[in-house]
Coordinates of N, CA and C in Angstrom, one line a residue:
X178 N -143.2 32.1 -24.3 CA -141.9 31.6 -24.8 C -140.9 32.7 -24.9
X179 N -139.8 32.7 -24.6 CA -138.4 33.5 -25.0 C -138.6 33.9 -26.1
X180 N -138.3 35.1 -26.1 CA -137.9 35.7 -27.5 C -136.9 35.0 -28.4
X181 N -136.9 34.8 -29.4 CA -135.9 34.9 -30.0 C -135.8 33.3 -30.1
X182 N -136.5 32.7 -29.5 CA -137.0 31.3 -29.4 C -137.3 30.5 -31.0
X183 N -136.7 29.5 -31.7 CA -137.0 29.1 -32.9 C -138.4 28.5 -33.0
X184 N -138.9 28.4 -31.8 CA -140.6 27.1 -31.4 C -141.6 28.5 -31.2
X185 N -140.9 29.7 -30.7 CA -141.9 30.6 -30.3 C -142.1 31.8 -32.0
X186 N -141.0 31.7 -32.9 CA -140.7 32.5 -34.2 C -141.9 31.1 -35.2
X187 N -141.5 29.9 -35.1 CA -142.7 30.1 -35.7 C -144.2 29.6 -35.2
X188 N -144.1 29.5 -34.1 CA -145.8 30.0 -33.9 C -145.7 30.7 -34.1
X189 N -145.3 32.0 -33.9 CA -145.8 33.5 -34.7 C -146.3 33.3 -36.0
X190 N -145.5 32.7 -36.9 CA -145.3 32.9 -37.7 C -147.1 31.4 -38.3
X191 N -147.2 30.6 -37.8 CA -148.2 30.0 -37.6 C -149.9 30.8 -37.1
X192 N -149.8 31.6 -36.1 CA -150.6 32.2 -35.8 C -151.2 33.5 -36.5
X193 N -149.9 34.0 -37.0 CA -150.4 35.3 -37.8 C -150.5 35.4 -39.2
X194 N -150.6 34.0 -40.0 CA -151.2 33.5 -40.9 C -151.8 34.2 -41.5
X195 N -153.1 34.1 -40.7 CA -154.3 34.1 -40.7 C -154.1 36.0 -41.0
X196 N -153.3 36.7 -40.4 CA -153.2 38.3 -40.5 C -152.7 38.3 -42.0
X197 N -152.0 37.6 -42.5 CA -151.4 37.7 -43.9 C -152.5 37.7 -44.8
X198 N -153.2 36.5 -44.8 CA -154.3 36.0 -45.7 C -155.2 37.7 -45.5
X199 N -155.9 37.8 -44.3 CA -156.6 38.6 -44.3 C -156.1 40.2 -45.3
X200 N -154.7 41.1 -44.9 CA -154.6 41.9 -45.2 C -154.2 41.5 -47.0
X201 N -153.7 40.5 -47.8 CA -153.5 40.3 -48.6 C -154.6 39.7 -49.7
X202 N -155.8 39.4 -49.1 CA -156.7 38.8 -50.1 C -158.1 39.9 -49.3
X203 N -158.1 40.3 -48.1 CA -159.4 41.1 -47.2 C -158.8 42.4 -48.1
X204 N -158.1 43.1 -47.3 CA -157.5 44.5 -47.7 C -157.2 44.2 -49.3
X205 N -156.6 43.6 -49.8 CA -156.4 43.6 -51.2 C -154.6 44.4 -51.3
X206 N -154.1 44.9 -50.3 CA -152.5 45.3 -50.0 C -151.9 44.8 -51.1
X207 N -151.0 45.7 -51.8 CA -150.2 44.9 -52.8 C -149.1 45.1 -52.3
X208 N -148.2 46.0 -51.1 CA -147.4 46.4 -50.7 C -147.0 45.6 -49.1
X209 N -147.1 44.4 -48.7 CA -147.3 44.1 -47.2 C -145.8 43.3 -47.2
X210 N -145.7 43.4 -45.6 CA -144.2 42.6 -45.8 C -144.1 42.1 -44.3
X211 N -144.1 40.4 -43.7 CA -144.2 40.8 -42.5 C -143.1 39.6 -42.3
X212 N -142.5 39.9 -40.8 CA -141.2 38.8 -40.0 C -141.5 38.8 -38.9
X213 N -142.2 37.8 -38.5 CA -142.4 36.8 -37.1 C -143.7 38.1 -36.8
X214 N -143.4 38.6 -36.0 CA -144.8 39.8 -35.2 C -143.9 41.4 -35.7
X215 N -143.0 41.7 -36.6 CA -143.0 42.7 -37.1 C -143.9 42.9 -38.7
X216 N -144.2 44.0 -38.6 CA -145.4 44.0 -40.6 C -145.2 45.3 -41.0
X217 N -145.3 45.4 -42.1 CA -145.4 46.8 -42.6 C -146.3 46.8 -44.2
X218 N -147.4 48.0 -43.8 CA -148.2 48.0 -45.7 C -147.6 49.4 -45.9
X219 N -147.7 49.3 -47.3 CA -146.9 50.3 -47.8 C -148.4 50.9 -49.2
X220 N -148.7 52.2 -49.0 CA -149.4 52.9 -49.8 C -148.9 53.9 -49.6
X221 N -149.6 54.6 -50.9 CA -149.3 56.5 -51.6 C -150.4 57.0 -50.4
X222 N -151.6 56.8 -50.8 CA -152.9 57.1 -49.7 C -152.9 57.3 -48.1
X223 N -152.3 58.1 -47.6 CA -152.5 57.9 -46.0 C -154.0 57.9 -45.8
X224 N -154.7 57.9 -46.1 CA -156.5 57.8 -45.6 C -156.2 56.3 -46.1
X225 N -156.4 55.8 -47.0 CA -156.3 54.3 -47.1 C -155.6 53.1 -46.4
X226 N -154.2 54.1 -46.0 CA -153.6 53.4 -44.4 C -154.2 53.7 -42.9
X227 N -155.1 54.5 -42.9 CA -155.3 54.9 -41.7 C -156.6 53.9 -41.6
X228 N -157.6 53.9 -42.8 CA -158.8 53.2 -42.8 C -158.5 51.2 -42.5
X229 N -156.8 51.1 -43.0 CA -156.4 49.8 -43.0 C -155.6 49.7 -42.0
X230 N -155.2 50.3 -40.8 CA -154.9 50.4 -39.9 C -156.1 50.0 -38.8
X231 N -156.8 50.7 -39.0 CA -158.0 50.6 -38.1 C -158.6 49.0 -38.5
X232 N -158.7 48.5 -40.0 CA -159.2 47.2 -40.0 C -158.5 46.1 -39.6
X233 N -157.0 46.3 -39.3 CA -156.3 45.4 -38.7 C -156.3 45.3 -37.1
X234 N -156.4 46.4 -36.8 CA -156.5 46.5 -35.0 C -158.0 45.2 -34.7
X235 N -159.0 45.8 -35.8 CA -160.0 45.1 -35.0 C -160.1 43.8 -35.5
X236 N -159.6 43.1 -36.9 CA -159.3 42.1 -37.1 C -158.5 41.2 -36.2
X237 N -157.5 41.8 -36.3 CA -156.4 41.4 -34.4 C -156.7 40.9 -33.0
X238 N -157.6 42.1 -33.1 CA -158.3 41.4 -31.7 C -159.7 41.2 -31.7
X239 N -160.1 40.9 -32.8 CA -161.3 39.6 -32.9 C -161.0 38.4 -33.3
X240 N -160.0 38.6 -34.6 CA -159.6 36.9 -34.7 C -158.9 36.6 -33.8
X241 N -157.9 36.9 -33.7 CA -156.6 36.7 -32.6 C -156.2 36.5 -31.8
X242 N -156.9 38.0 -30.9 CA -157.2 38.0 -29.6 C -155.9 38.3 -29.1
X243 N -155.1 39.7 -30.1 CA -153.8 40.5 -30.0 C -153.9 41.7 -30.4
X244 N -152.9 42.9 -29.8 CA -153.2 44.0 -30.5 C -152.2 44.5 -30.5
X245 N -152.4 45.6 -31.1 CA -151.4 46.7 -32.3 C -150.6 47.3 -31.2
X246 N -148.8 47.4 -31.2 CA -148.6 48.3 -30.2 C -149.0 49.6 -30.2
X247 N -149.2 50.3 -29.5 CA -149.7 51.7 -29.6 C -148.4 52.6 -30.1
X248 N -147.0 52.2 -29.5 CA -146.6 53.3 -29.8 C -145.5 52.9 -31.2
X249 N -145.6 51.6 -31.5 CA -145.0 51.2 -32.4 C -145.5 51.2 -33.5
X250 N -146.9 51.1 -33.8 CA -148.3 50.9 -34.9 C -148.4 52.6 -35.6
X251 N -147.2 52.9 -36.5 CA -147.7 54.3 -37.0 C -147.4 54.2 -38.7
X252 N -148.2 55.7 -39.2 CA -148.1 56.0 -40.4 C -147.5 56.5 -40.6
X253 N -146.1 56.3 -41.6 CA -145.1 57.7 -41.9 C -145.1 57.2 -43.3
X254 N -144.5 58.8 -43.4 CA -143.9 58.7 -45.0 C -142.6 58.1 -44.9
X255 N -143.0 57.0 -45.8 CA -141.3 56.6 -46.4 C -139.9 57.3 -46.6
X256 N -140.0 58.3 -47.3 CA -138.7 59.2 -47.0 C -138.3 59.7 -45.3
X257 N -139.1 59.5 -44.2 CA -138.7 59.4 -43.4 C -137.8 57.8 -43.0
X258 N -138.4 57.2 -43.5 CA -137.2 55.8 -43.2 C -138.7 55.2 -42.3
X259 N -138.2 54.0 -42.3 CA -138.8 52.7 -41.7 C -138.2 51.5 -41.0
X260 N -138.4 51.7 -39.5 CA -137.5 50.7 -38.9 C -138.4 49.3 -39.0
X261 N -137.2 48.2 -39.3 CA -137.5 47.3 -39.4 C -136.6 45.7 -40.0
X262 N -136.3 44.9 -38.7 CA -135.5 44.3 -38.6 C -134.5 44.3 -38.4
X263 N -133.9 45.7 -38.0 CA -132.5 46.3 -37.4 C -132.0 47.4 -38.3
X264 N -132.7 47.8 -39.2 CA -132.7 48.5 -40.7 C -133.4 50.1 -40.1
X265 N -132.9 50.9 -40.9 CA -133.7 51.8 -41.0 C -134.0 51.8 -42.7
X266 N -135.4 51.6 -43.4 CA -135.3 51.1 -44.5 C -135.7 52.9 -44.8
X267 N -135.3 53.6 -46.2 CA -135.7 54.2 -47.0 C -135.9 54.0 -48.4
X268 N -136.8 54.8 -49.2 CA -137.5 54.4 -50.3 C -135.6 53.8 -51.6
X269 N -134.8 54.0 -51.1 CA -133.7 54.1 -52.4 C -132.9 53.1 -51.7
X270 N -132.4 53.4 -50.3 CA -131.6 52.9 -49.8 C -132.0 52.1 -48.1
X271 N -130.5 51.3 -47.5 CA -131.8 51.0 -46.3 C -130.0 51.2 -45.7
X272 N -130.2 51.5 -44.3 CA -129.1 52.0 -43.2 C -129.2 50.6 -41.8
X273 N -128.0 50.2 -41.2 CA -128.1 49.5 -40.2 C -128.7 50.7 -39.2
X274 N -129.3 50.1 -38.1 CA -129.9 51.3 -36.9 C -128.6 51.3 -36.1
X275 N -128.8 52.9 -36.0 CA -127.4 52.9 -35.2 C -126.8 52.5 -34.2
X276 N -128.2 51.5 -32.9 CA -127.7 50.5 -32.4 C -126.8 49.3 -32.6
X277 N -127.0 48.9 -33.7 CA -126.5 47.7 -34.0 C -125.5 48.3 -34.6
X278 N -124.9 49.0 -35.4 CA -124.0 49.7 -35.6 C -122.9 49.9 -35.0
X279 N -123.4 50.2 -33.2 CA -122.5 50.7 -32.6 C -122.0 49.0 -31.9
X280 N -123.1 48.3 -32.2 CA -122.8 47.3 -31.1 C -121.8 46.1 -31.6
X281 N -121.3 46.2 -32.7 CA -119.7 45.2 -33.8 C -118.9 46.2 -32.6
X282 N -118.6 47.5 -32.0 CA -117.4 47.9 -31.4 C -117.5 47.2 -30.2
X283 N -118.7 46.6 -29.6 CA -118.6 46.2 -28.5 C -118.4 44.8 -28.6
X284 N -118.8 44.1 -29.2 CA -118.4 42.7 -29.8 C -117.2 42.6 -30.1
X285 N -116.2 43.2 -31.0 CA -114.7 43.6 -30.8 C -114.0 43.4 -29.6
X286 N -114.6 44.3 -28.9 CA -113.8 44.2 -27.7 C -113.9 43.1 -26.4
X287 N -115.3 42.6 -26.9 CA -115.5 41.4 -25.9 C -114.5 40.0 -26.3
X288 N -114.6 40.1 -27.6 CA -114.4 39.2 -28.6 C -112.4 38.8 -27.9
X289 N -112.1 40.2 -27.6 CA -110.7 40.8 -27.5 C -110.3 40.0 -26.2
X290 N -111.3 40.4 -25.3 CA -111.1 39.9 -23.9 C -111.2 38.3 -23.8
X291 N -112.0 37.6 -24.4 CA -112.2 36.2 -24.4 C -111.2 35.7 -25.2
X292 N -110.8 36.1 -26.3 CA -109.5 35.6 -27.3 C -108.1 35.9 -26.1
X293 N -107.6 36.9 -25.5 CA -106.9 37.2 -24.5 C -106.6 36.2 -23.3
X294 N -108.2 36.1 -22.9 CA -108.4 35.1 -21.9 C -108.0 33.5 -22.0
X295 N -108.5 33.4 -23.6 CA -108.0 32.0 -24.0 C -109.3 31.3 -23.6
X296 N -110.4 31.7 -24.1 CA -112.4 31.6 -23.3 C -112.7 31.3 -25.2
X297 N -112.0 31.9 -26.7 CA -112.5 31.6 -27.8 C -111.9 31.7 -28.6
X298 N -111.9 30.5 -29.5 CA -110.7 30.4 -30.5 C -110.6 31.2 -31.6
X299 N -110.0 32.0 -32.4 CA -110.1 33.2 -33.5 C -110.8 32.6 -34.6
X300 N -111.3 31.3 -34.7 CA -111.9 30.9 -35.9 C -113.6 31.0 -35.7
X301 N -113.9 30.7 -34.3 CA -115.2 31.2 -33.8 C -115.8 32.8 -34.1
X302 N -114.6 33.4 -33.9 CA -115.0 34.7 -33.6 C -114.8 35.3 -35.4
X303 N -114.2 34.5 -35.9 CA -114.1 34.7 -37.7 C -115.3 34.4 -38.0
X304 N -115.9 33.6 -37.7 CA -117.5 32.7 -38.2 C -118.7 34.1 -37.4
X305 N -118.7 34.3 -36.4 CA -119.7 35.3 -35.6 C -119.7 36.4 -36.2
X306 N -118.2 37.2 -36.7 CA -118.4 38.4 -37.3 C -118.6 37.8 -38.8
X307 N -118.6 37.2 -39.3 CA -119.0 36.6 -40.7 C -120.4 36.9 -40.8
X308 N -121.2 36.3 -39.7 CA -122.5 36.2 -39.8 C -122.8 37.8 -39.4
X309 N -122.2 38.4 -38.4 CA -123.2 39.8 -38.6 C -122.4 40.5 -40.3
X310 N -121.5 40.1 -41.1 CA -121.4 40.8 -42.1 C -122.3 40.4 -43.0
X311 N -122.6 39.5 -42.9 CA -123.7 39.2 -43.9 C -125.2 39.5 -43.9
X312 N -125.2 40.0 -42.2 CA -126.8 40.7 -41.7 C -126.3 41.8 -42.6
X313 N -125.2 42.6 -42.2 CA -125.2 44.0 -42.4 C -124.9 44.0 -43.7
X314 N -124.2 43.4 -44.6 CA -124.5 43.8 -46.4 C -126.0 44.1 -46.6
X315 N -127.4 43.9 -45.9 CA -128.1 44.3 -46.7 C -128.3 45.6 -46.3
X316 N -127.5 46.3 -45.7 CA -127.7 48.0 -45.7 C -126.0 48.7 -46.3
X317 N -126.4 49.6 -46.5 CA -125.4 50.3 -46.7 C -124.2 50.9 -46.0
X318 N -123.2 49.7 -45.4 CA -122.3 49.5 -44.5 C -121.0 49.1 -44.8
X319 N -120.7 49.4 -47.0 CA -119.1 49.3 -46.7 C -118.2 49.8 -46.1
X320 N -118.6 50.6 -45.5 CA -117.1 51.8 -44.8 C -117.1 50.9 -43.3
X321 N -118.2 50.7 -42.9 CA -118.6 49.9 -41.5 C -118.2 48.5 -41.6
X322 N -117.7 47.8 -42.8 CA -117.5 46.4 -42.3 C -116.0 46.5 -42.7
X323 N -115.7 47.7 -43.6 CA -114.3 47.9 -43.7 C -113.5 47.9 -42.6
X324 N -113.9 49.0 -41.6 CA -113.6 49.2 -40.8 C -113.3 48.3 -39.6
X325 N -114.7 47.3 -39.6 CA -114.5 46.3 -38.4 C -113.5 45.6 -39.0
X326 N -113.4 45.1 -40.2 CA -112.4 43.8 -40.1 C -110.9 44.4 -40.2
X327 N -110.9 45.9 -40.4 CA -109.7 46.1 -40.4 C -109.2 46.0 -38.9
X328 N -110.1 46.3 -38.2 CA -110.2 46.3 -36.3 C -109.9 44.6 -35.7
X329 N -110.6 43.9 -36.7 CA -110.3 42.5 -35.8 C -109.0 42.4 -36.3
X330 N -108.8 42.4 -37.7 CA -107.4 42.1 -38.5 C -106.2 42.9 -37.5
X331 N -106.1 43.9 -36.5 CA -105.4 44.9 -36.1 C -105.1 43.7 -35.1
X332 N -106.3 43.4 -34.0 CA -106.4 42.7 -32.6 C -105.8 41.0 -33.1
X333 N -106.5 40.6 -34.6 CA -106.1 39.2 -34.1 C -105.6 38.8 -35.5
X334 N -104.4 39.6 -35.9 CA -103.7 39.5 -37.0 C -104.8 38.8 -38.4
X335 N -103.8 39.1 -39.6 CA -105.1 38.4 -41.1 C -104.3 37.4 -41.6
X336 N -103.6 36.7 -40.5 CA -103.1 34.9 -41.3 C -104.1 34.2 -41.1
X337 N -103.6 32.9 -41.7 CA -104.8 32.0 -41.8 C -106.0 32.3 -42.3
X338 N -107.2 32.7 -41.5 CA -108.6 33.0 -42.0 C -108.8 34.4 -41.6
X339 N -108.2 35.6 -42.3 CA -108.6 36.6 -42.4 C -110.3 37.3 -42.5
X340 N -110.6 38.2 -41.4 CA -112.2 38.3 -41.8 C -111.9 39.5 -42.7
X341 N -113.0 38.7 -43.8 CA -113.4 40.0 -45.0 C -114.3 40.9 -44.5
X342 N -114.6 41.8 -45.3 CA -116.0 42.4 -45.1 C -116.7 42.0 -46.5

């Protein structure tokens, strides 16, 4: 199925069940956190992640009949940060990834060409950056949504329905 698919998000989310139950009542994890086919456990112990790393690989592909990306499936220390769900999360604070970061300037400007074109009405494009400001409030991105809506407010004036950040 397509990524990003709402029938394919939750079979995931159906199928890997069964991975929750296991790591949460098998492993006994107090720290687990997972969205669609992304997961993360969180311990002090790296021998205890590494020993629970290895019980999920083969849990995976015995119940499942799925496995761990190789280059995505690692142990780090949390003060390094942890990507996840567009985030780089750290233990205090969590950051947008600088992809997505960069990609509101490119949406501006597309946004610029189709409002231009007369392809989308400025209330659409009020509602679309609404919703990525509301992704991005959960990281630490006032200066970054400042900035954007002062950028749309420049391109498509702040009468009527002004975008906040």
């Amino acid at each position: 199925m397509p990524l990003g698919n709402l029938t394919s998000q939750f079979f995931a989310n159906v199928y890997l069940h069964e991975l929750d139950h296991f790591v949460k009542h098998g492993l006994k994890a107090k720290y687990y956190i997972r969205y669609v086919d992304d997961f993360a456990i969180l311990h002090r112990d790296r021998r205890v992640l590494e020993e629970w790393k290895e019980a999920v690989s083969k849990f995976l592909h015995k119940h499942l009949e799925v496995e761990l990306h190789p280059e995505k499936s690692k142990i780090i220390p949390l003060r390094k940060g942890m990507a996840l769900l567009g985030f780089r999360i750290f233990y205090r604070f969590r950051l947008l990834k600088k992809s997505n970061a960069r990609r509101i300037w490119k949406r501006l400007d597309l946004f610029k060409e189709r409002y231009d074109a007369r392809t989308i009405e400025r209330d659409e494009i009020v509602q679309s950056l609404e919703g990525w400001s509301a992704y991005a409030m959960f990281a630490n991105t006032f200066s970054l949504r400042k900035k954007a809506a002062s950028t749309f407010n420049a391109h498509f004036g702040s009468t009527n329905r002004p975008f906040l950040y």
